[in-house]
Amino acid sequence: MKTKSERFVVDLTDSERHLLKDLIRKGGKSVSVLGRARVLLKADQGKTDQENAEFSGVGLSTVFRIRRRFVEEGLESAVFRKNTGKRIYRKLDGKAEATLIATACSEAPEGRSRWTLRLLADRLIALEVVDSVSHECVRETLKKTNLSLT
């Protein structure tokens, strides 16, 4: 049975090696990208994972994952982060934020001494500013604008 080191052997082409050396020499990239490039270069030179980890300043498992990703997915995937595609869209845009702030600054509803986050969320839905919104979203928006309900 092959060991982990033998399963994922890094064998860079001349162009890949040149690209990684240029990347490190020129800099301008994040520390993590440069570190992954160093790991691949050292692995290509036949260094053990332990030596590679000490030289690159990363853990043994990180060296293994970088080597595995290189062998399975290629150079780009091993050096640069993947785009996860998880884009977070804001629930409250500028107009909705303005309505929220105006509502929070207005008189509290009858029978209440002040607005609560849940009341504000319910009011935004009643005014048809948004289809749905959580009290947590209201809290984050008010915190961002430094507006206190007290």
mmCIF file of C-alpha atoms in Angstrom:
data_model
loop_
_atom_site.group_PDB
_atom_site.id
_atom_site.type_symbol
_atom_site.label_atom_id
_atom_site.label_comp_id
_atom_site.label_asym_id
_atom_site.label_seq_id
_atom_site.Cartn_x
_atom_site.Cartn_y
_atom_site.Cartn_z
ATOM 1 C CA MET A 1 0.000 0.000 0.000
ATOM 2 C CA LYS A 2 1.283 3.447 -0.898
ATOM 3 C CA THR A 3 1.803 6.087 1.745
ATOM 4 C CA LYS A 4 0.191 9.517 1.504
ATOM 5 C CA SER A 5 3.427 10.967 0.134
ATOM 6 C CA GLU A 6 3.623 8.368 -2.625
ATOM 7 C CA ARG A 7 -0.014 8.785 -3.700
ATOM 8 C CA PHE A 8 0.132 12.499 -4.444
ATOM 9 C CA VAL A 9 3.512 13.162 -6.008
ATOM 10 C CA VAL A 10 4.026 16.700 -7.276
ATOM 11 C CA ASP A 11 5.788 16.716 -10.631
ATOM 12 C CA LEU A 12 5.786 20.239 -12.047
ATOM 13 C CA THR A 13 6.391 21.007 -15.692
ATOM 14 C CA ASP A 14 8.996 23.630 -16.570
ATOM 15 C CA SER A 15 6.289 26.179 -17.346
ATOM 16 C CA GLU A 16 4.491 25.511 -14.033
ATOM 17 C CA ARG A 17 7.754 25.789 -12.114
ATOM 18 C CA HIS A 18 8.587 29.048 -13.886
ATOM 19 C CA LEU A 19 5.096 30.412 -13.179
ATOM 20 C CA LEU A 20 5.351 29.613 -9.459
ATOM 21 C CA LYS A 21 8.837 31.107 -9.169
ATOM 22 C CA ASP A 22 7.653 34.297 -10.900
ATOM 23 C CA LEU A 23 4.650 34.437 -8.601
ATOM 24 C CA ILE A 24 6.866 34.282 -5.514
ATOM 25 C CA ARG A 25 9.520 36.630 -6.897
ATOM 26 C CA LYS A 26 7.071 39.338 -7.986
ATOM 27 C CA GLY A 27 4.848 39.074 -4.921
ATOM 28 C CA GLY A 28 1.712 41.182 -4.897
ATOM 29 C CA LYS A 29 -0.442 38.181 -4.020
ATOM 30 C CA SER A 30 -1.854 37.142 -0.679
ATOM 31 C CA VAL A 31 0.370 35.376 1.815
ATOM 32 C CA SER A 32 -1.684 32.201 1.477
ATOM 33 C CA VAL A 33 -1.222 32.098 -2.318
ATOM 34 C CA LEU A 34 2.531 32.597 -1.985
ATOM 35 C CA GLY A 35 2.678 29.920 0.719
ATOM 36 C CA ARG A 36 0.861 27.391 -1.461
ATOM 37 C CA ALA A 37 3.264 28.179 -4.309
ATOM 38 C CA ARG A 38 6.253 27.567 -2.004
ATOM 39 C CA VAL A 39 4.760 24.258 -0.858
ATOM 40 C CA LEU A 40 4.385 23.059 -4.440
ATOM 41 C CA LEU A 41 7.928 24.092 -5.360
ATOM 42 C CA LYS A 42 9.410 22.310 -2.346
ATOM 43 C CA ALA A 43 7.287 19.220 -2.990
ATOM 44 C CA ASP A 44 8.553 19.204 -6.581
ATOM 45 C CA GLN A 45 12.134 19.247 -5.245
ATOM 46 C CA GLY A 46 11.390 16.037 -3.335
ATOM 47 C CA LYS A 47 11.250 17.514 0.159
ATOM 48 C CA THR A 48 9.331 15.548 2.763
ATOM 49 C CA ASP A 49 6.074 16.926 4.107
ATOM 50 C CA GLN A 50 7.775 17.669 7.429
ATOM 51 C CA GLU A 51 10.586 19.667 5.800
ATOM 52 C CA ASN A 52 8.097 21.396 3.515
ATOM 53 C CA ALA A 53 5.835 22.371 6.422
ATOM 54 C CA GLU A 54 8.734 23.794 8.432
ATOM 55 C CA PHE A 55 10.060 25.763 5.475
ATOM 56 C CA SER A 56 6.664 27.110 4.378
ATOM 57 C CA GLY A 57 5.347 27.811 7.861
ATOM 58 C CA VAL A 58 2.206 25.697 7.458
ATOM 59 C CA GLY A 59 0.962 22.478 9.000
ATOM 60 C CA LEU A 60 1.554 18.965 7.731
ATOM 61 C CA SER A 61 -2.082 18.511 6.756
ATOM 62 C CA THR A 62 -1.974 21.737 4.745
ATOM 63 C CA VAL A 63 1.014 20.466 2.770
ATOM 64 C CA PHE A 64 -0.837 17.217 2.106
ATOM 65 C CA ARG A 65 -4.033 18.997 0.994
ATOM 66 C CA ILE A 66 -2.103 21.285 -1.372
ATOM 67 C CA ARG A 67 -0.300 18.314 -2.942
ATOM 68 C CA ARG A 68 -3.541 16.357 -3.260
ATOM 69 C CA ARG A 69 -5.378 19.278 -4.841
ATOM 70 C CA PHE A 70 -2.524 19.770 -7.318
ATOM 71 C CA VAL A 71 -2.603 16.125 -8.393
ATOM 72 C CA GLU A 72 -6.402 15.883 -8.526
ATOM 73 C CA GLU A 73 -7.412 19.320 -9.807
ATOM 74 C CA GLY A 74 -4.354 21.050 -11.229
ATOM 75 C CA LEU A 75 -2.101 24.014 -10.534
ATOM 76 C CA GLU A 76 -4.713 26.803 -10.561
ATOM 77 C CA SER A 77 -6.901 25.013 -8.050
ATOM 78 C CA ALA A 78 -3.962 24.195 -5.789
ATOM 79 C CA VAL A 79 -2.549 27.731 -5.672
ATOM 80 C CA PHE A 80 -5.569 30.005 -5.936
ATOM 81 C CA ARG A 81 -8.756 29.808 -3.926
ATOM 82 C CA LYS A 82 -11.859 28.533 -5.550
ATOM 83 C CA ASN A 83 -14.782 30.866 -5.938
ATOM 84 C CA THR A 84 -17.421 29.317 -3.715
ATOM 85 C CA GLY A 85 -20.222 31.104 -5.518
ATOM 86 C CA LYS A 86 -21.848 31.990 -2.231
ATOM 87 C CA ARG A 87 -22.790 35.587 -2.736
ATOM 88 C CA ILE A 88 -24.734 37.157 0.079
ATOM 89 C CA TYR A 89 -27.355 39.598 -1.049
ATOM 90 C CA ARG A 90 -28.541 42.273 1.319
ATOM 91 C CA LYS A 91 -32.141 41.977 2.385
ATOM 92 C CA LEU A 92 -32.515 45.687 3.036
ATOM 93 C CA ASP A 93 -31.341 48.040 0.309
ATOM 94 C CA GLY A 94 -30.909 51.802 0.718
ATOM 95 C CA LYS A 95 -34.607 52.627 0.429
ATOM 96 C CA ALA A 96 -35.592 49.878 2.858
ATOM 97 C CA GLU A 97 -32.901 51.025 5.311
ATOM 98 C CA ALA A 98 -34.227 54.583 5.140
ATOM 99 C CA THR A 99 -37.743 53.349 5.853
ATOM 100 C CA LEU A 100 -36.458 51.264 8.766
ATOM 101 C CA ILE A 101 -34.589 54.201 10.284
ATOM 102 C CA ALA A 102 -37.556 56.542 9.812
ATOM 103 C CA THR A 103 -39.842 54.003 11.459
ATOM 104 C CA ALA A 104 -37.433 53.395 14.344
ATOM 105 C CA CYS A 105 -37.185 57.153 14.959
ATOM 106 C CA SER A 106 -40.954 57.645 14.909
ATOM 107 C CA GLU A 107 -43.342 57.274 17.832
ATOM 108 C CA ALA A 108 -43.708 53.756 19.148
ATOM 109 C CA PRO A 109 -46.956 51.923 18.387
ATOM 110 C CA GLU A 110 -49.908 52.448 20.696
ATOM 111 C CA GLY A 111 -49.570 50.518 23.919
ATOM 112 C CA ARG A 112 -45.771 50.322 23.613
ATOM 113 C CA SER A 113 -43.144 52.521 25.164
ATOM 114 C CA ARG A 114 -40.631 51.896 22.357
ATOM 115 C CA TRP A 115 -39.980 49.913 19.208
ATOM 116 C CA THR A 116 -38.655 46.367 19.444
ATOM 117 C CA LEU A 117 -36.695 44.653 16.717
ATOM 118 C CA ARG A 118 -39.579 42.276 16.030
ATOM 119 C CA LEU A 119 -42.071 45.124 15.842
ATOM 120 C CA LEU A 120 -39.843 46.935 13.350
ATOM 121 C CA ALA A 121 -39.493 43.782 11.251
ATOM 122 C CA ASP A 122 -43.273 43.295 11.261
ATOM 123 C CA ARG A 123 -43.822 46.951 10.304
ATOM 124 C CA LEU A 124 -41.469 46.668 7.306
ATOM 125 C CA ILE A 125 -43.457 43.657 6.113
ATOM 126 C CA ALA A 126 -46.785 45.455 6.714
ATOM 127 C CA LEU A 127 -45.564 48.476 4.738
ATOM 128 C CA GLU A 128 -44.587 46.041 1.943
ATOM 129 C CA VAL A 129 -41.012 47.306 1.948
ATOM 130 C CA VAL A 130 -39.820 43.680 1.921
ATOM 131 C CA ASP A 131 -41.536 40.306 1.636
ATOM 132 C CA SER A 132 -39.865 38.970 4.749
ATOM 133 C CA VAL A 133 -37.168 40.127 7.140
ATOM 134 C CA SER A 134 -35.880 38.803 10.436
ATOM 135 C CA HIS A 135 -35.404 40.784 13.604
ATOM 136 C CA GLU A 136 -31.699 39.895 13.361
ATOM 137 C CA CYS A 137 -31.437 41.629 9.985
ATOM 138 C CA VAL A 138 -33.114 44.674 11.535
ATOM 139 C CA ARG A 139 -30.644 44.582 14.419
ATOM 140 C CA GLU A 140 -27.620 44.374 12.120
ATOM 141 C CA THR A 141 -28.889 47.244 9.987
ATOM 142 C CA LEU A 142 -29.535 49.464 13.001
ATOM 143 C CA LYS A 143 -26.152 48.565 14.468
ATOM 144 C CA LYS A 144 -24.459 49.463 11.181
ATOM 145 C CA THR A 145 -26.082 52.895 11.250
ATOM 146 C CA ASN A 146 -25.253 53.386 14.959
ATOM 147 C CA LEU A 147 -28.935 53.773 15.779
ATOM 148 C CA SER A 148 -30.063 52.642 19.202
ATOM 149 C CA LEU A 149 -33.647 51.825 20.106
ATOM 150 C CA THR A 150 -33.229 53.156 23.638
#
